[in-house]
Coordinates of C-alpha atoms and ligand atoms in Angstrom, one line a residue:
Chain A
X274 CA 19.8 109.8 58.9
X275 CA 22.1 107.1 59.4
X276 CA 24.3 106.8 62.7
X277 CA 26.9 104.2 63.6
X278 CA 27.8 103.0 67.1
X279 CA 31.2 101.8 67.7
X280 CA 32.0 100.4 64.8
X281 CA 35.2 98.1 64.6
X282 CA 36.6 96.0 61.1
X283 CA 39.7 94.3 61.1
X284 CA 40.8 91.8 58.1
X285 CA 43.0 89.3 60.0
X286 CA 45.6 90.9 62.0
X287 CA 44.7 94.2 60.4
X288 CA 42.5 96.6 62.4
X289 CA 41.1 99.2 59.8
X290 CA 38.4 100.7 61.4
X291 CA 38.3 100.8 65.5
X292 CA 35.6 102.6 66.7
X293 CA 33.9 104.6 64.5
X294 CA 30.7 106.6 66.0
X295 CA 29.2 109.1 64.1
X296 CA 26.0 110.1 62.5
X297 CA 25.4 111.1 58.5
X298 CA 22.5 113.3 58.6
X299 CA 19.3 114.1 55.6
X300 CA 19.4 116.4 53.1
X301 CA 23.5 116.8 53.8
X302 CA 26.1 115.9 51.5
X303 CA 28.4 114.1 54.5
X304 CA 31.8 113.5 53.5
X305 CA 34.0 111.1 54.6
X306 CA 37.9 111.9 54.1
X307 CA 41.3 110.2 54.9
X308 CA 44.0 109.5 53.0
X309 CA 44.6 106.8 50.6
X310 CA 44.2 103.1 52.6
X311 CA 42.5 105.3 56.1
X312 CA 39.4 102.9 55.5
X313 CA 36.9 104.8 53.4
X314 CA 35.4 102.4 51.4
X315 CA 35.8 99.8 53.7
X316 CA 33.5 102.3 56.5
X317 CA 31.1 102.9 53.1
X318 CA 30.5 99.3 52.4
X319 CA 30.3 98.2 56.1
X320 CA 26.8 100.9 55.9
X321 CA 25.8 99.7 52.8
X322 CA 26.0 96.1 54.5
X323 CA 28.9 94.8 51.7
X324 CA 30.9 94.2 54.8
X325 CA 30.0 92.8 58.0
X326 CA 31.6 95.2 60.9
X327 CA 33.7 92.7 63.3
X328 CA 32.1 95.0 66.1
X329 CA 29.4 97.9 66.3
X330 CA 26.1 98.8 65.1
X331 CA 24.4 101.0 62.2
X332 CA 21.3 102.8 62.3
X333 CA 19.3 103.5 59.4
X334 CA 16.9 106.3 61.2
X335 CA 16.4 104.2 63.9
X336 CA 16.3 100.0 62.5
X337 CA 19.4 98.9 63.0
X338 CA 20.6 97.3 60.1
X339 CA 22.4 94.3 61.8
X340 CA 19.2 93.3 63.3
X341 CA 17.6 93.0 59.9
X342 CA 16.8 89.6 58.0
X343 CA 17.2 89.3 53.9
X344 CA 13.6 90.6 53.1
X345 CA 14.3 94.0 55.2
X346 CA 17.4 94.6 54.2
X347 CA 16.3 93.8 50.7
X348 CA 13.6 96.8 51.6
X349 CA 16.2 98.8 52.5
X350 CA 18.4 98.0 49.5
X351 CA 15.5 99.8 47.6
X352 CA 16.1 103.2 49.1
X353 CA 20.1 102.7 49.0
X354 CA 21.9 103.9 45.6
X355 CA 25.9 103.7 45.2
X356 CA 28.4 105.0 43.1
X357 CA 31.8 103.0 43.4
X358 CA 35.0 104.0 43.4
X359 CA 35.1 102.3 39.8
X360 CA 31.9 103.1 38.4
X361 CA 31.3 99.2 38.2
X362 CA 29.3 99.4 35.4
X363 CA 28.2 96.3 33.5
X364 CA 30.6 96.2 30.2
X365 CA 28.0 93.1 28.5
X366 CA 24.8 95.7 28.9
X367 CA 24.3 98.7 27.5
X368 CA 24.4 102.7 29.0
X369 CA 20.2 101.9 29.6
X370 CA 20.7 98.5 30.1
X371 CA 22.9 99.6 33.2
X372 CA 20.7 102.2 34.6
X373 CA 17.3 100.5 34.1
X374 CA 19.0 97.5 36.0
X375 CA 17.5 98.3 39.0
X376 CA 14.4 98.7 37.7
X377 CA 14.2 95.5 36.5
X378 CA 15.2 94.0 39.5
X379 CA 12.9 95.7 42.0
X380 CA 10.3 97.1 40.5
X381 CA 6.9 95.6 38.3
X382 CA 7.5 98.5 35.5
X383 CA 6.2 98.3 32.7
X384 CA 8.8 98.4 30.0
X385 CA 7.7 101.9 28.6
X386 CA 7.4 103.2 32.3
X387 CA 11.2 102.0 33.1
X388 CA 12.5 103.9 29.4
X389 CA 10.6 107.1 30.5
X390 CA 12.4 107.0 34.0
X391 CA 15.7 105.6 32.5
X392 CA 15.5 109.2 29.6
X393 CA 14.6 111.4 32.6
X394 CA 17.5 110.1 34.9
X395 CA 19.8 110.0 32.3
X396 CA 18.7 113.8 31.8
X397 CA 19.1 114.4 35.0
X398 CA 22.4 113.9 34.8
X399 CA 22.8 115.8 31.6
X400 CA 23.9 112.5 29.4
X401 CA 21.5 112.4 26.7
X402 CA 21.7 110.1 23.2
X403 CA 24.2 107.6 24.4
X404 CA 21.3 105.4 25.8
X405 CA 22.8 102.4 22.9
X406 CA 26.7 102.9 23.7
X407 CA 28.6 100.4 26.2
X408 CA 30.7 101.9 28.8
X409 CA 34.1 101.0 27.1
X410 CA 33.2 103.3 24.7
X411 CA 32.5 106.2 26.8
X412 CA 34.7 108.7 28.8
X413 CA 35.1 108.4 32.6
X414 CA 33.7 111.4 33.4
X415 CA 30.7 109.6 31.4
X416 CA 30.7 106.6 33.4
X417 CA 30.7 108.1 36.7
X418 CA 27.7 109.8 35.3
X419 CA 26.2 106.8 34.1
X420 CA 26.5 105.3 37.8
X421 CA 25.2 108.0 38.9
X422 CA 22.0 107.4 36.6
X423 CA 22.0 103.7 37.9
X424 CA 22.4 104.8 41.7
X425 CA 19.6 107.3 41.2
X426 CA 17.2 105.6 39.2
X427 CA 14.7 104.3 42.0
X428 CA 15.0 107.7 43.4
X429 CA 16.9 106.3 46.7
X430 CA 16.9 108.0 50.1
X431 CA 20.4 107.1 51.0
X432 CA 23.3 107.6 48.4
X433 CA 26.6 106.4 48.7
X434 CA 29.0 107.7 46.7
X435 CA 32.9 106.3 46.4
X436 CA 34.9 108.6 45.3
X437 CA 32.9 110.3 42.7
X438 CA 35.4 112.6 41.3
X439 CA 38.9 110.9 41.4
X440 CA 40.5 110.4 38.3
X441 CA 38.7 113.4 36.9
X442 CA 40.0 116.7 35.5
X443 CA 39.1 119.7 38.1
X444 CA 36.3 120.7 35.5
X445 CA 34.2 118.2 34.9
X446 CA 35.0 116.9 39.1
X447 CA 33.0 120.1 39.9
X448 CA 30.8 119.4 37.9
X449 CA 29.8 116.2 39.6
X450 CA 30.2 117.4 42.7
X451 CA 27.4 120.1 41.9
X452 CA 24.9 117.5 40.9
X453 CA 25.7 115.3 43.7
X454 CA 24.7 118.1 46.2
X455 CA 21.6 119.4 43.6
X456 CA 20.5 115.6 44.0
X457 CA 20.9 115.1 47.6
X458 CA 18.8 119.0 48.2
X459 CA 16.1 118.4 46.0
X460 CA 15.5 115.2 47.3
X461 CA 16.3 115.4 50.5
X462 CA 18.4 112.3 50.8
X463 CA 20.8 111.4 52.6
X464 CA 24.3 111.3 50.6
X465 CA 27.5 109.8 51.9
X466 CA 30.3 110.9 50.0
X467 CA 34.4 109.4 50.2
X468 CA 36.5 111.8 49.2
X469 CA 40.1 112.7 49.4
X470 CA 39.2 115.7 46.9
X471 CA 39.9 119.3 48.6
X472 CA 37.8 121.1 46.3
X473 CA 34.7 119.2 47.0
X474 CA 35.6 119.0 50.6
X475 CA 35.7 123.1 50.7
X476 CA 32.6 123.2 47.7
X477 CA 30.4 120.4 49.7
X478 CA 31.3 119.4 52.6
X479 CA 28.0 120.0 54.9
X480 CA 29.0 117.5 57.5
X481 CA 32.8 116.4 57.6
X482 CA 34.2 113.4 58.8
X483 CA 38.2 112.6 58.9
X484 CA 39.1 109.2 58.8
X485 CA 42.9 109.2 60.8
X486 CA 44.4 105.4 61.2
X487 CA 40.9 103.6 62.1
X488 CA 39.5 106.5 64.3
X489 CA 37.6 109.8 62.9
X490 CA 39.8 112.5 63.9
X491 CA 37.9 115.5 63.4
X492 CA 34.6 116.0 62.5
X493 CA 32.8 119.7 61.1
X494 CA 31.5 121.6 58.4
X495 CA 33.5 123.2 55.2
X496 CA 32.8 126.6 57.3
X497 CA 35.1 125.7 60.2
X498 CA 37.7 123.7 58.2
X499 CA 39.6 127.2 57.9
X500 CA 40.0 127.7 61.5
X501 CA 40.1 124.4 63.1
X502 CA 43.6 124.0 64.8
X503 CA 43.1 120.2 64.2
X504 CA 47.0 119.0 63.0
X505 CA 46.0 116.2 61.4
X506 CA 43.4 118.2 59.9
X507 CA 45.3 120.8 58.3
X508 CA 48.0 118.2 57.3
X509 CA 45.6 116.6 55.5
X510 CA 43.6 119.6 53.4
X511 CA 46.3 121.9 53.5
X512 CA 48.8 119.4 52.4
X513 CA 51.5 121.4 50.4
X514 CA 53.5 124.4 51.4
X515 CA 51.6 126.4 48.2
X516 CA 48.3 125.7 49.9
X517 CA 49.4 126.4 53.5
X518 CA 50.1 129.6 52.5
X519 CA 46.9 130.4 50.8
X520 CA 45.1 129.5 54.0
X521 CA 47.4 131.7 56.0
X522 CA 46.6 134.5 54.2
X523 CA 42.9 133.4 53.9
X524 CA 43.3 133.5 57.8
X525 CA 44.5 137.1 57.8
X526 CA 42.2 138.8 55.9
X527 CA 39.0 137.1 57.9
Chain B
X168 CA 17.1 87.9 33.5
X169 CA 18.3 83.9 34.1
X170 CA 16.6 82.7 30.4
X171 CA 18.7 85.5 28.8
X172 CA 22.2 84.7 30.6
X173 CA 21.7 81.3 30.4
X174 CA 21.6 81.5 26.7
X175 CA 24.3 83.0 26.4
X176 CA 26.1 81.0 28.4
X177 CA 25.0 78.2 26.7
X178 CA 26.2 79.7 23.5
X179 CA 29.9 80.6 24.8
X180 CA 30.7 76.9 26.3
X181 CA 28.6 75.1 23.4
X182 CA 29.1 77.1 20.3
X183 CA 32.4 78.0 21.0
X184 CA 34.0 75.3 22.0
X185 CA 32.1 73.1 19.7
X186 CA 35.3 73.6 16.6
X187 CA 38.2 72.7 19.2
X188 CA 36.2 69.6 20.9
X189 CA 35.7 68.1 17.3
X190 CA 39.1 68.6 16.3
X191 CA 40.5 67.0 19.4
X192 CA 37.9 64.3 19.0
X193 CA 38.6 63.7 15.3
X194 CA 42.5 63.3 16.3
X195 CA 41.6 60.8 19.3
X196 CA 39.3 58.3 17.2
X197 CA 42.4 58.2 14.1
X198 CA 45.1 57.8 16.6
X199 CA 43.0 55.0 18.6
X200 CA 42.0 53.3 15.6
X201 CA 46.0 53.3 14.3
X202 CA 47.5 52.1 17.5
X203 CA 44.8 48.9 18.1
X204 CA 45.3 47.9 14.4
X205 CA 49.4 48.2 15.2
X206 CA 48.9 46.5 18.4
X207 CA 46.6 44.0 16.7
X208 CA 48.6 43.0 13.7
X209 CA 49.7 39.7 13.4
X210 CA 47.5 38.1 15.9
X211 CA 44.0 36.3 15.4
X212 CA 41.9 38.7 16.3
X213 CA 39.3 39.8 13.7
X214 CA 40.5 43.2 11.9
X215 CA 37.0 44.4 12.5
X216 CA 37.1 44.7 16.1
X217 CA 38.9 47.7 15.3
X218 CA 35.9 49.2 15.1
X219 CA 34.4 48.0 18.3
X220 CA 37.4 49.3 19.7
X221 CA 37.6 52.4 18.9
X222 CA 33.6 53.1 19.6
X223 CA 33.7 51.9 23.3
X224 CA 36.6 53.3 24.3
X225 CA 35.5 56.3 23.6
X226 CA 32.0 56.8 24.5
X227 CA 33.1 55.2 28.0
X228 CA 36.8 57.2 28.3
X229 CA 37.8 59.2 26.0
X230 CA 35.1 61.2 24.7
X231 CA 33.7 62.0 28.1
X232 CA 37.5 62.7 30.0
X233 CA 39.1 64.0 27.6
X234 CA 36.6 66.7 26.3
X235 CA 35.5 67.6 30.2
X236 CA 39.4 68.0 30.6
X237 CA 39.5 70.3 27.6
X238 CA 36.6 72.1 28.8
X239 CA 38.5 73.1 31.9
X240 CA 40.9 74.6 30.3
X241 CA 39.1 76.6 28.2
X242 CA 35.6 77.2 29.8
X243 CA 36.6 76.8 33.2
X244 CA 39.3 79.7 33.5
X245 CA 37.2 81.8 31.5
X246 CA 34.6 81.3 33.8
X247 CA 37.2 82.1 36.7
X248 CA 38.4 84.8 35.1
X249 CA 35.3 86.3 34.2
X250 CA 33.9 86.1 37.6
X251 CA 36.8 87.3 39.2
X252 CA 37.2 90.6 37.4
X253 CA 33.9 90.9 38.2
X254 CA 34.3 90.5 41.9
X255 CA 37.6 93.1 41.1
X256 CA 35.8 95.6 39.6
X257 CA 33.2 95.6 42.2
X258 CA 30.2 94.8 40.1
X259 CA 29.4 91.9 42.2
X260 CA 29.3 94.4 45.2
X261 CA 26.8 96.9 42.7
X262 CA 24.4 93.9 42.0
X263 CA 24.5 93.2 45.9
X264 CA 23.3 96.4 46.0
X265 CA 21.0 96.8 43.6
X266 CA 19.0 93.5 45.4
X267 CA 20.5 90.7 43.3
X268 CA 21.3 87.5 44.4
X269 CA 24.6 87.5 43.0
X270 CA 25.7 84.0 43.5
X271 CA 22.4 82.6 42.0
X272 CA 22.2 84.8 39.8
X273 CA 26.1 84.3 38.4
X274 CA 26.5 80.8 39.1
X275 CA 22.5 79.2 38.4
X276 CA 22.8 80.3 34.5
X277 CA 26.4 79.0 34.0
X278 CA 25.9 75.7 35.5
X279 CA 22.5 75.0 34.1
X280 CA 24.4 76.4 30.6
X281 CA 27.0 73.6 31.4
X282 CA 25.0 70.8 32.3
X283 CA 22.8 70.8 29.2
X284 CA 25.7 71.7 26.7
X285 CA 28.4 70.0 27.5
X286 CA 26.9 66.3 27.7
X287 CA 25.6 67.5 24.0
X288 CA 29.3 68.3 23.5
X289 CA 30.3 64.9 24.4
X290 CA 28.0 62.8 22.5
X291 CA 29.4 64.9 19.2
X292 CA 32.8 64.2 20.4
X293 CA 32.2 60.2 20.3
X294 CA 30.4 60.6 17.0
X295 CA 33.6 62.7 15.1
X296 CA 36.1 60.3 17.3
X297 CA 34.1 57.1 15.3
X298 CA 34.4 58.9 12.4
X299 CA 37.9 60.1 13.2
X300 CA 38.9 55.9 13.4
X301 CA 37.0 55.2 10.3
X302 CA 39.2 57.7 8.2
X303 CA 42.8 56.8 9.7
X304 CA 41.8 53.3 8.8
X305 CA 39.8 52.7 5.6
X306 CA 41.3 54.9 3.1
X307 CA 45.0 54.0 4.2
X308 CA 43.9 50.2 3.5
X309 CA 44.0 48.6 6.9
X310 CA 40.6 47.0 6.4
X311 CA 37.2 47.6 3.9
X312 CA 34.7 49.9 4.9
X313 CA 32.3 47.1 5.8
X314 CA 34.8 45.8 8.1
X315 CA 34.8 49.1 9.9
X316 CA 30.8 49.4 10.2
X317 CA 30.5 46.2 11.0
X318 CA 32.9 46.7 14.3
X319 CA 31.4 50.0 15.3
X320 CA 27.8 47.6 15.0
X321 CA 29.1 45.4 17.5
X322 CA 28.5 44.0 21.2
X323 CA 26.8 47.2 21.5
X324 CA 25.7 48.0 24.9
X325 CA 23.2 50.9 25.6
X326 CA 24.7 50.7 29.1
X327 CA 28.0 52.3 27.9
X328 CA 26.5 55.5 26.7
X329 CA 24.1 55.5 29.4
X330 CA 27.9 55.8 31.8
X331 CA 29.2 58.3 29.0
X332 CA 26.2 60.7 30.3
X333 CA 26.8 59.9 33.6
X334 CA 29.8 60.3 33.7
X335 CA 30.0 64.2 31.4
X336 CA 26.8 65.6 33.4
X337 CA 29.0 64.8 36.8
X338 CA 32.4 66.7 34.9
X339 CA 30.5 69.3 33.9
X340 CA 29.4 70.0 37.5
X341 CA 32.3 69.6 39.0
X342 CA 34.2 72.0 36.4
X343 CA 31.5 74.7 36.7
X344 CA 31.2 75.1 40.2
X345 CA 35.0 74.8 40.9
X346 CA 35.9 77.4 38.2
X347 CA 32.7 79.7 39.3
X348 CA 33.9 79.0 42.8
X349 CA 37.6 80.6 42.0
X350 CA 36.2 83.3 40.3
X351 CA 33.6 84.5 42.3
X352 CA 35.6 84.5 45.9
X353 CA 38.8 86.0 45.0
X354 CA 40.6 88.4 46.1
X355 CA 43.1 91.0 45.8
X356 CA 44.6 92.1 42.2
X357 CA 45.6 90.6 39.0
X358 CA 47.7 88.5 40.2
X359 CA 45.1 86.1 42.0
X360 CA 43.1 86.6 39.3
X361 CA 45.5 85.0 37.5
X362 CA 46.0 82.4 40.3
X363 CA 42.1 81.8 40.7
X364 CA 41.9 80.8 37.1
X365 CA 44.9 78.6 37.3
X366 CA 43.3 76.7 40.4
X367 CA 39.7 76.9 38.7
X368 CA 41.5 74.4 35.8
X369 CA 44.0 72.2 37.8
X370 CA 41.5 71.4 40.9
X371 CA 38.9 70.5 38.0
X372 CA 41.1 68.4 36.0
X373 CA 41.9 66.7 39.1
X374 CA 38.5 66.3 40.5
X375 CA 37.6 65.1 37.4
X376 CA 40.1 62.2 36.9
X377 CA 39.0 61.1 40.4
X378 CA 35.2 61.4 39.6
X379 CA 35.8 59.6 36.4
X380 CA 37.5 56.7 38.5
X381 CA 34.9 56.7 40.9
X382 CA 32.4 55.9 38.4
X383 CA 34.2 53.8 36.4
X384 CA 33.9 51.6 39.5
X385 CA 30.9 52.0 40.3
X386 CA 29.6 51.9 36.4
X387 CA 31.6 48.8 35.5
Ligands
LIG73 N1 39.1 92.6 51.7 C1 40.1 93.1 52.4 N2 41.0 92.2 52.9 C2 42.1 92.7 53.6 N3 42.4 94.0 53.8 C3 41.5 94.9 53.2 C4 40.4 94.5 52.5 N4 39.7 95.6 52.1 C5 40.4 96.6 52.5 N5 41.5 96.2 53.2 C6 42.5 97.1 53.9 O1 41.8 98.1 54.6 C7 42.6 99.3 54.5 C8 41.6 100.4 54.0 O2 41.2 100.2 52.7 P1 40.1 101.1 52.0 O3 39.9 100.5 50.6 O4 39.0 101.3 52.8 O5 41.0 102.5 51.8 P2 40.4 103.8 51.2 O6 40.4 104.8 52.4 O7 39.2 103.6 50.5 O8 41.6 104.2 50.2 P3 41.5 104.8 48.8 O9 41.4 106.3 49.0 O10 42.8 104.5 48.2 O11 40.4 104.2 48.1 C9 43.7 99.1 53.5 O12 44.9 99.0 54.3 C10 43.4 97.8 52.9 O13 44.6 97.1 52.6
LIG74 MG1 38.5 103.7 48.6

């Protein structure tokens, strides 16, 4: 579990997050959603400890992470995998160079161990005799797999995932949302997901937090999304007139 | 992980920059040799110092500046640049993650890379500048080739190359971590990408006429 207390950034004269306090619980697939520029991945990489909060603390079970020194939070960088909003994959290294990069940096493998762990996570997530290609010449459905692979690989207990499915047709965004949540139940992990994707937020969304100028506006699960009366809520999900309707009638026939 | 990038690194600034630095060298030693045997004609100085000329000037100036300056052009904003998509497309951020210590493990390779190469790159560019005077001079008749050897041969002064070192291990320092500075803390979009590697290549260039001063007094 992972819980933050207060949390405040501002860049300059621009206050993006002010007061964030919430909790992202194990073996959920949280979701964090806001529209485009509400603070998303700036409240990811604040947990992940890219960005230093201005204000506020984060609890990973119960060390808080501020507290740490480089040696823990090198610990703790073990156990933490992330997708970014990009993929950020290496373009000089290979599709196994990329995922058996963590390997190499934190563990003593042997080099046959790390290929037998690279072949099974690349399995995992069904990408299988591409081990040689480099990312330019893959797809980006492929590369969000691929850092998926590379977030996975040291089999993490927190995953953070930046937007896993943007820029991906409805198919194959479905797709990744369905491992995403197979990953985070079969391990038990604890996954972090930015989103601004309705499907995934209705498909996946165990523990929902809206992001709403620097505050989280509503929080729930995809069960009560329906009927929450929350405006800024509905505005949000339920964005265009088409998809108001639906709801409405959804409504009705409960 | 470091022996690997630094290879290659030592392979993009040497290797490839290894046809342009001669080139420009060649050019420097022909046009040096042309203008002290203009600027000589006429007066009693022997034709053969020429030669003497054009080998001090330079393994202590020219070879050094004007290949370091060069260098920041052409390895520095690449450096900048490379960094800084880098830092753009988050893979600093993943390597953060993934326990690495990015700025040792960006910067170490490149300057190391640097600061072996490019004094290597130097001492080739006063050896093709020599060569450079020896055929804008010999072949077009302003003196025999014994004249020439007999220059470059001297009032030699093992102190002069000695400064030429000196003076190409301090540029390449100075151009590696300003460019790998530029690079690896910007911000923003393309457009201070494209800023970052402007400033990686002006600041050097500038800190590198000053340096080259500074030693020159020093040195001298
Ligand atoms: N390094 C930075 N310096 C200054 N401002 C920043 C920085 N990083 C983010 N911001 C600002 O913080 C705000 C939130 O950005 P963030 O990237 O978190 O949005 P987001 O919710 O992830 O949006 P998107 O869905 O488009 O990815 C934006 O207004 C952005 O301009
Ligand atoms: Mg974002």
């Amino acid at each position: 579990m992972i819980r933050t207390e207060e949390l405040y950034k501002s860049f300059g004269e621009t206050e993006v997050l002010k007061g964030i306090s919430t909790e992202f619980y194990q073996g959920k697939t949280n979701l964090i959603i806001g529209r485009s520029g509400a603070g998303k991945t700036v409240l990811l990489k604040c947990l992940v400890g890219l960005i230093r909060p201005t204000q506020g603390k984060i609890f990973y079970s119960d060390t808080a992470f501020s507290q740490l020194d480089k040696k823990q939070i090198k610990a703790i960088r073990m156990e933490v995998g992330m997708l970014f909003q990009g993929s950020a994959l290496f373009d000089s290294m290979t599709v196994e160079e990329n995922v058996r990069f963590p390997l190499d940096m934190f563990t003593n493998m042997t080099r046959k161990e790390k290929l037998n762990r690279v072949n099974e996570t690349l399995e995992r997530v069904e990408l299988t005799g591409v081990n040689d290609r480099y990312p330019s010449e893959t797809s980006g459905g492929m590369q969000k797999r691929v850092g998926i692979a590379r977030a996975i690989v040291m089999q993490p207990k927190y995953l953070f995932c930046d937007e896993p499915n943007s820029g991906l047709d409805p198919k194959t965004a479905i797709l990744i949302d369905e491992l995403i949540l197979d990953i985070t139940k079969d391990q038990n992990i604890t996954t972090v997901i930015n989103t601004h994707d309705m499907n995934s937020v209705m498909e996946i969304g165990d523990n929902i937090i809206l992001l709403h100028h620097g505050h989280v506006a509503w929080r729930g699960t995809n069960a009560e999304v329906l009927e929450s009366d929350n405006e800024i809520l509905q505005n949000f999900i339920f964005a265009s007139p088409f998809l108001q309707k639906l709801r409405k009638n959804a409504l009705e026939n409960l | 992980m470091y022996y690997k990038e630094t290879m290659r690194q030592m392979n993009d600034i040497g290797v490839g920059s290894l046809i342009i630095v001669a080139l420009i060298s060649l050019f420097i030693g022909a046009v040096t040799a042309v203008q002290f045997a203009y600027q000589l004609d006429g007066t009693l100085v022997p034709v053969y110092y020429i030669g003497y000329i054009v080998r001090d000037s330079t393994i202590i100036e020219l070879a050094p500046t004007i290949t370091c300056l060069v260098l920041a052009g052409k390895v520095g904003s690449n450096m900048a640049a490379e960094l800084g998509g880098m830092r753009q497309k988050e893979h600093i951020d993943a390597m953060e993650i993934m326990g690495v210590n990015t700025a040792a493990y960006l910067i170490m390779p490149r300057l190391v890379a640097a600061l072996i190469v490019i004094p290597m790159l130097v001492a080739i560019a006063a050896f093709v500048s020599i060569i450079g005077g020896y055929i804008a001079t010999v072949p077009a008749g302003y003196m025999s080739s014994e004249e020439y050897v007999q220059g470059v041969r001297s009032f030699f002064e093992a102190n002069n190359v000695f400064m030429m070192f000196v003076k190409s291990v301090t540029f390449a320092f100075l151009l590696t971590s300003v460019s790998c500075f530029q690079g690896y803390y910007v911000q923003g979009g393309s457009i201070e990408l494209g800023k970052a590697s402007t400033n990686a290549v002006v600041f050097s260039d500038i800190l590198i006429l000053i340096a080259d001063y500074i030693i020159a007094i020093l040195l001298t």
